[in-house]
Coordinates of C-alpha atoms and ligand atoms in Angstrom, one line a residue:
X1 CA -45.8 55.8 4.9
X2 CA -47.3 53.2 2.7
X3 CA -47.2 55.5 -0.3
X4 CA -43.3 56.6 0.3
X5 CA -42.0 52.9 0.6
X6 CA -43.7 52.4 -2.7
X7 CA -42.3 55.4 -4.2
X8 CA -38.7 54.4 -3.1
X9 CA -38.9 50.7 -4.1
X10 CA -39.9 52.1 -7.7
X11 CA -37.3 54.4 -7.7
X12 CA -34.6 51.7 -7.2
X13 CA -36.6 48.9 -9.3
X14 CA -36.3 51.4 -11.9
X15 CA -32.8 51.3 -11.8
X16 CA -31.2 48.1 -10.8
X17 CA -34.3 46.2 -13.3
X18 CA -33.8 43.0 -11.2
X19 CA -35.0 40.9 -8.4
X20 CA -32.0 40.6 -5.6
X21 CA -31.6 37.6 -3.9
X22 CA -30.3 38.8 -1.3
X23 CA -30.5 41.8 1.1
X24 CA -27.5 42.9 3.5
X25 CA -27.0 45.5 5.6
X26 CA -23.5 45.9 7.2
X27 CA -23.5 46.7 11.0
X28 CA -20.6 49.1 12.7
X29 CA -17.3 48.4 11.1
X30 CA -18.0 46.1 8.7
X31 CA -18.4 48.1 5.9
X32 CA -15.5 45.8 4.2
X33 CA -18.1 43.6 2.7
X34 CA -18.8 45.8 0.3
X35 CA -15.7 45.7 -1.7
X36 CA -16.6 41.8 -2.1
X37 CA -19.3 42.9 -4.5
X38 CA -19.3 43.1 -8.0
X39 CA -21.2 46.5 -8.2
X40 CA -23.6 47.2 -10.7
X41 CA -25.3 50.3 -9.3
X42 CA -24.0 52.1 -6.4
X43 CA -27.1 54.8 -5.1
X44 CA -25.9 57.0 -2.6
X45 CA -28.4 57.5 0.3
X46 CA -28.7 61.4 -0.3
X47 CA -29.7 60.3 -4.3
X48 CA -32.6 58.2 -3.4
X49 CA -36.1 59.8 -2.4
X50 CA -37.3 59.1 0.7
X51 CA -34.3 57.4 2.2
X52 CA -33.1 58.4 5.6
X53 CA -29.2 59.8 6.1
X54 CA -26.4 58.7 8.6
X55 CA -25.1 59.9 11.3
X56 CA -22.7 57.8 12.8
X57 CA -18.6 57.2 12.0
X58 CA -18.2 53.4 10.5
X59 CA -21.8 54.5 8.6
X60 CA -21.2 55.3 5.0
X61 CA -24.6 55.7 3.6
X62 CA -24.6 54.0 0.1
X63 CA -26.7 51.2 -1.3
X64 CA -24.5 48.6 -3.4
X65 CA -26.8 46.5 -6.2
X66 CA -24.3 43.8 -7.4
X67 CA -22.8 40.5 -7.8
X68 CA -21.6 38.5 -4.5
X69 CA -21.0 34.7 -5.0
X70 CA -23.1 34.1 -8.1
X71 CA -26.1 35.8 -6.3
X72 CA -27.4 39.2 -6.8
X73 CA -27.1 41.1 -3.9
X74 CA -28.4 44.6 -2.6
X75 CA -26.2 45.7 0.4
X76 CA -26.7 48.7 2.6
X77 CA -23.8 49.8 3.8
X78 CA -24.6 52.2 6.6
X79 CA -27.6 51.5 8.7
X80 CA -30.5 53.5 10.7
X81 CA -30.6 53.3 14.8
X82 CA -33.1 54.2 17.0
X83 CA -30.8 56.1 19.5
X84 CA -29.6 58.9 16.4
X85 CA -33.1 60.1 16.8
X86 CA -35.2 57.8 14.0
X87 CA -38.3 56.8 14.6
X88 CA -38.8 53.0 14.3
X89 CA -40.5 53.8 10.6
X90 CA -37.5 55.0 9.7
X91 CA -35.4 52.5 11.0
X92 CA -37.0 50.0 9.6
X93 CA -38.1 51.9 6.6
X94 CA -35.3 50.1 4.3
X95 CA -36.3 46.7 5.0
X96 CA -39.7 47.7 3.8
X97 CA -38.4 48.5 0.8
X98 CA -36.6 45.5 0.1
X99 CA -39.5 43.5 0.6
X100 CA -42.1 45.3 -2.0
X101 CA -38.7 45.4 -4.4
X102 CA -39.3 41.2 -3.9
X103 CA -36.1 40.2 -2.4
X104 CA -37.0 37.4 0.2
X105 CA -34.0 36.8 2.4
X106 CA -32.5 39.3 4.7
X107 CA -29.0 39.2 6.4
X108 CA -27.6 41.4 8.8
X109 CA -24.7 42.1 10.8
X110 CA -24.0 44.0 13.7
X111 CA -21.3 45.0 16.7
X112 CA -21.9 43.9 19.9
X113 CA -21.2 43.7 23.6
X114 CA -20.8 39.9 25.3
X115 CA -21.6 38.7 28.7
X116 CA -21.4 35.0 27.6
X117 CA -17.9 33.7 29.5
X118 CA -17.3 31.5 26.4
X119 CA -16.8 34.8 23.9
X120 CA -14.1 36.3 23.7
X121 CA -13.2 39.6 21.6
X122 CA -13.5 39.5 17.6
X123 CA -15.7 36.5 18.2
X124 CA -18.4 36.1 15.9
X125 CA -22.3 35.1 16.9
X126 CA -24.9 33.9 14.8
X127 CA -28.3 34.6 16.4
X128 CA -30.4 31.9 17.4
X129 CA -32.7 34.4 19.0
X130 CA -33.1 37.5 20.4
X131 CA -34.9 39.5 23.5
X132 CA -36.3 43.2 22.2
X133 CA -36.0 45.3 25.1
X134 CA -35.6 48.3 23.1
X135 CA -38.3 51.4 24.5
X136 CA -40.6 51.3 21.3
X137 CA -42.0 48.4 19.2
X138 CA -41.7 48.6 15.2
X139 CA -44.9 47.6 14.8
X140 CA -46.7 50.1 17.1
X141 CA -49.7 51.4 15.6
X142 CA -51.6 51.1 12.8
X143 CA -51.2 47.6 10.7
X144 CA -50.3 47.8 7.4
X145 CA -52.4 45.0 6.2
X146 CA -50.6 45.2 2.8
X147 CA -47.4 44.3 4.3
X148 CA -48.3 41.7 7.2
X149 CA -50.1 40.8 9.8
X150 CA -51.5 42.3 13.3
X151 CA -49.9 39.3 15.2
X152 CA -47.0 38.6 14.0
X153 CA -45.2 34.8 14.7
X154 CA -41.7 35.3 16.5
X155 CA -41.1 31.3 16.7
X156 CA -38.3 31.5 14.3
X157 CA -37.5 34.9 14.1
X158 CA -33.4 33.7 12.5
X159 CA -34.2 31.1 9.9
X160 CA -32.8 27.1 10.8
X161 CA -32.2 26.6 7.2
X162 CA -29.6 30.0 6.8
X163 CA -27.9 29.0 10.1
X164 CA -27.4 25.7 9.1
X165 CA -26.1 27.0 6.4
X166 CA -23.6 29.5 7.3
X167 CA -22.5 26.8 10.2
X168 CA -21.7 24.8 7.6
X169 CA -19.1 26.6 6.0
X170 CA -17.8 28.1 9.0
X171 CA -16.6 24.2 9.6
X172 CA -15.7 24.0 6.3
X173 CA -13.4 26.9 6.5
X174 CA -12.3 26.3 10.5
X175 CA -13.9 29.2 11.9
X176 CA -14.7 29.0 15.4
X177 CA -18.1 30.0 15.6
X178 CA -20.8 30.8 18.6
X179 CA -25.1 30.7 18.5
X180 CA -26.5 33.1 21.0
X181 CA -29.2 35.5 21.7
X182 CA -29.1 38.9 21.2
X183 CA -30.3 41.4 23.6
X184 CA -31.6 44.5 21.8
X185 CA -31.1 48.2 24.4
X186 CA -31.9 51.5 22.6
X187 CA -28.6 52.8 24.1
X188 CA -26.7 54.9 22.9
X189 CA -24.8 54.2 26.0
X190 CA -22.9 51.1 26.6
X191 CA -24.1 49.0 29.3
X192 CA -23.6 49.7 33.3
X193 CA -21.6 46.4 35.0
X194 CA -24.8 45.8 36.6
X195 CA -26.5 46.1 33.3
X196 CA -24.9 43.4 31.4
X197 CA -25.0 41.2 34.6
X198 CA -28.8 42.1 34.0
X199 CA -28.3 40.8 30.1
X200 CA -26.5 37.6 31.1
X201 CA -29.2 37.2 33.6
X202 CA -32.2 37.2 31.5
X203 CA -30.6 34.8 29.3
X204 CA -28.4 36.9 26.6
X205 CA -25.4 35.9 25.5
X206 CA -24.8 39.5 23.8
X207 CA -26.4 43.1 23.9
X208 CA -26.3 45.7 21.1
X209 CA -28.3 48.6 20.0
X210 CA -29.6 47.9 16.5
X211 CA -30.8 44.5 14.4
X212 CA -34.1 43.1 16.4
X213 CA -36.2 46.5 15.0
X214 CA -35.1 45.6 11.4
X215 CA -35.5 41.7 11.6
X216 CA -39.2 42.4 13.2
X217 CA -40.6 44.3 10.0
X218 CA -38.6 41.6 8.2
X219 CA -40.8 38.9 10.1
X220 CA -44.2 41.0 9.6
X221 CA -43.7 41.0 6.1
X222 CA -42.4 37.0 5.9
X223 CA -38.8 37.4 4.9
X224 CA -36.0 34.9 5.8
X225 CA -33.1 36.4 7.9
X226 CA -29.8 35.5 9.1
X227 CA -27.7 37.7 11.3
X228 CA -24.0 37.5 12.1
X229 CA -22.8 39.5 15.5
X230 CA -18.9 40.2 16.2
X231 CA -17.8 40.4 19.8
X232 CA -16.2 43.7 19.8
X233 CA -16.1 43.9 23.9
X234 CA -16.9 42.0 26.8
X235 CA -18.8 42.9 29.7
X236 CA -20.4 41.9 33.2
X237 CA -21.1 42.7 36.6
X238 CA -17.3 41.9 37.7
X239 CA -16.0 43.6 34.6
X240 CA -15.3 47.4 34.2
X241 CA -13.2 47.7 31.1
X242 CA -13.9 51.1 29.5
X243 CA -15.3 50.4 26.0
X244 CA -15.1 53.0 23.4
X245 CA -16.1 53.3 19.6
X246 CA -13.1 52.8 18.6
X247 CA -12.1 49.8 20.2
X248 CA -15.6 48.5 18.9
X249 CA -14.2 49.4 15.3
X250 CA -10.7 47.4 16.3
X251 CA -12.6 44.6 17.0
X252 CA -14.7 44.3 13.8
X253 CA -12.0 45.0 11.9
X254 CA -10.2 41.9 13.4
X255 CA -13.1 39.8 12.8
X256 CA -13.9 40.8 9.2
X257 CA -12.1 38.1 7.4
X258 CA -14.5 35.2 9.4
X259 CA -17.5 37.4 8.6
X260 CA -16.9 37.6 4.8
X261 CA -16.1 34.2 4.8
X262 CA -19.4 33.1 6.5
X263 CA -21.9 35.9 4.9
X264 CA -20.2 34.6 1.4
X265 CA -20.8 31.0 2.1
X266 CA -24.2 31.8 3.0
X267 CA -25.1 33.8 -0.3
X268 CA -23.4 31.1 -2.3
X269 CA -25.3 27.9 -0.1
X270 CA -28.3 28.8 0.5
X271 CA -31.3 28.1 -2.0
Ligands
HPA301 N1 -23.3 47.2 24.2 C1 -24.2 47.7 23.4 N2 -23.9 47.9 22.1 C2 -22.7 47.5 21.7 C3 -21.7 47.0 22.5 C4 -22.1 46.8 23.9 O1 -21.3 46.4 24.7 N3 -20.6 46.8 21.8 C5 -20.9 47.1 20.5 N4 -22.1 47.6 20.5

């Protein structure tokens, strides 16, 4: 495993010659962030060796190295979930990868569920925290003492410093904006009524299917990371709304313009 992550950061070191300082990785629907970027390279997944594929609609699969605000970004549009079948290697399999190419902060998106009465649809979340309840740990296994530790400190798995950050311009530019924890299920079904009553219960505000894998390896390997969540449904024991894909897509869509704004403040802010 060791050996491939090498082989793939050289691969894309050999092309984009640069240290990012920034990695992003766009969750369901919010693939729009990518035309914010200047590219400089764009490296389809199929191109680069190693590299897992997508499977999912809203997925492309490219990796964008470019300009966003001033800061050298590298941006994967199109991420890896546990429920299409990857192991948690390969899910996480990028993030290692950004870290040997030196990039030290991590943000990520995502498209969730919420249980907290306060959201409402096309909402957006930063995480404060999160509760892994997905079936299979990241770091399972063997350590790779190259990359981090055994034991690996959770006590500030979203970094203060981005938050602050991205809080701040979300005043600045009068976006209403919410702090929660995330609750991380493998799905790929959405949640039972009595399921997100279970969420809310345990002390989520939100529950979706991807994120907590990638920002673990993140945290074994000592990166900063910042996520954004949008609302895309709501859901709780007294609420049986049907919620499809596509009304997940609607919802990001809606919400795009307050993500960009935030994820652009961030990469422009934060030193
Ligand atoms: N649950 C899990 N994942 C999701 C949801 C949800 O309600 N919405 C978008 N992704």
């Amino acid at each position: 495993m060791l050996e491939k992550i090498h082989e793939t950061a050289d691969f894309i070191r050999n092309i984009i010659q640069d240290t990012p300082d920034f990695a992003v990785v766009l969750g369901s629907g919010l693939g729009k962030l990518q035309n914010e970027v200047e590219p400089i390279h764009v490296l389809e997944y199929k191109d680069i060796p190693n590299f897992p594929q997508t499977t999912v609609a809203g997925h492309t699969g490219k990796l964008i190295y470019g300009i966003l605000e001033g800061k050298k970004v590298l941006m994967m549009s199109g991420r890896f979930h546990y429920y299409e079948g990857h192991s948690m290697e390969t899910v996480t399999f990028p993030i290692r990868v950004f870290h040997l190419l030196g990039i030290k902060n991590l943000a990520l998106s995502n498209a969730c569920g919420g249980v907290n009465p306060d959201y409402n649809i096309a909402d957006i979340v930063i995480l404060k925290d999160h509760i892994n309840m997905m079936p299979e740990h990241p770091l399972r296994g063997k350590n790779i003492d190259e990359l981090g530790p055994r034991f690996v400190d959770m006590s500030e798995p979203y970094n203060k410093k981005m938050i602050a950050t991205a809080e701040q311009t979300a005043a600045e530019n009068n976006i209403k904006i919410h702090q929660g924890i995330y609750v991380a299920l493998q799905g790929p079904t959405f949640e039972t009524p009595a399921e997100y009553g279970m969420i809310k219960a345990i002390g989520g505000d939100m529950v979706g299917m991807s994120t907590v894998p990638e920002v673990i390896a993140a945290r074994h390997m000592g990166m900063d990371v910042f996520c954004i969540s949008v609302i895309t449904d709501l859901g709780g024991p007294d609420i049986a709304f049907a919620v499809s894909h596509e009304e997940v897509l609607n919802a990001a869509n809606k919400a795009m313009p307050n993500v960009i704004a935030v994820v652009k403040g961030l990469i422009r802010n934060y030193q």
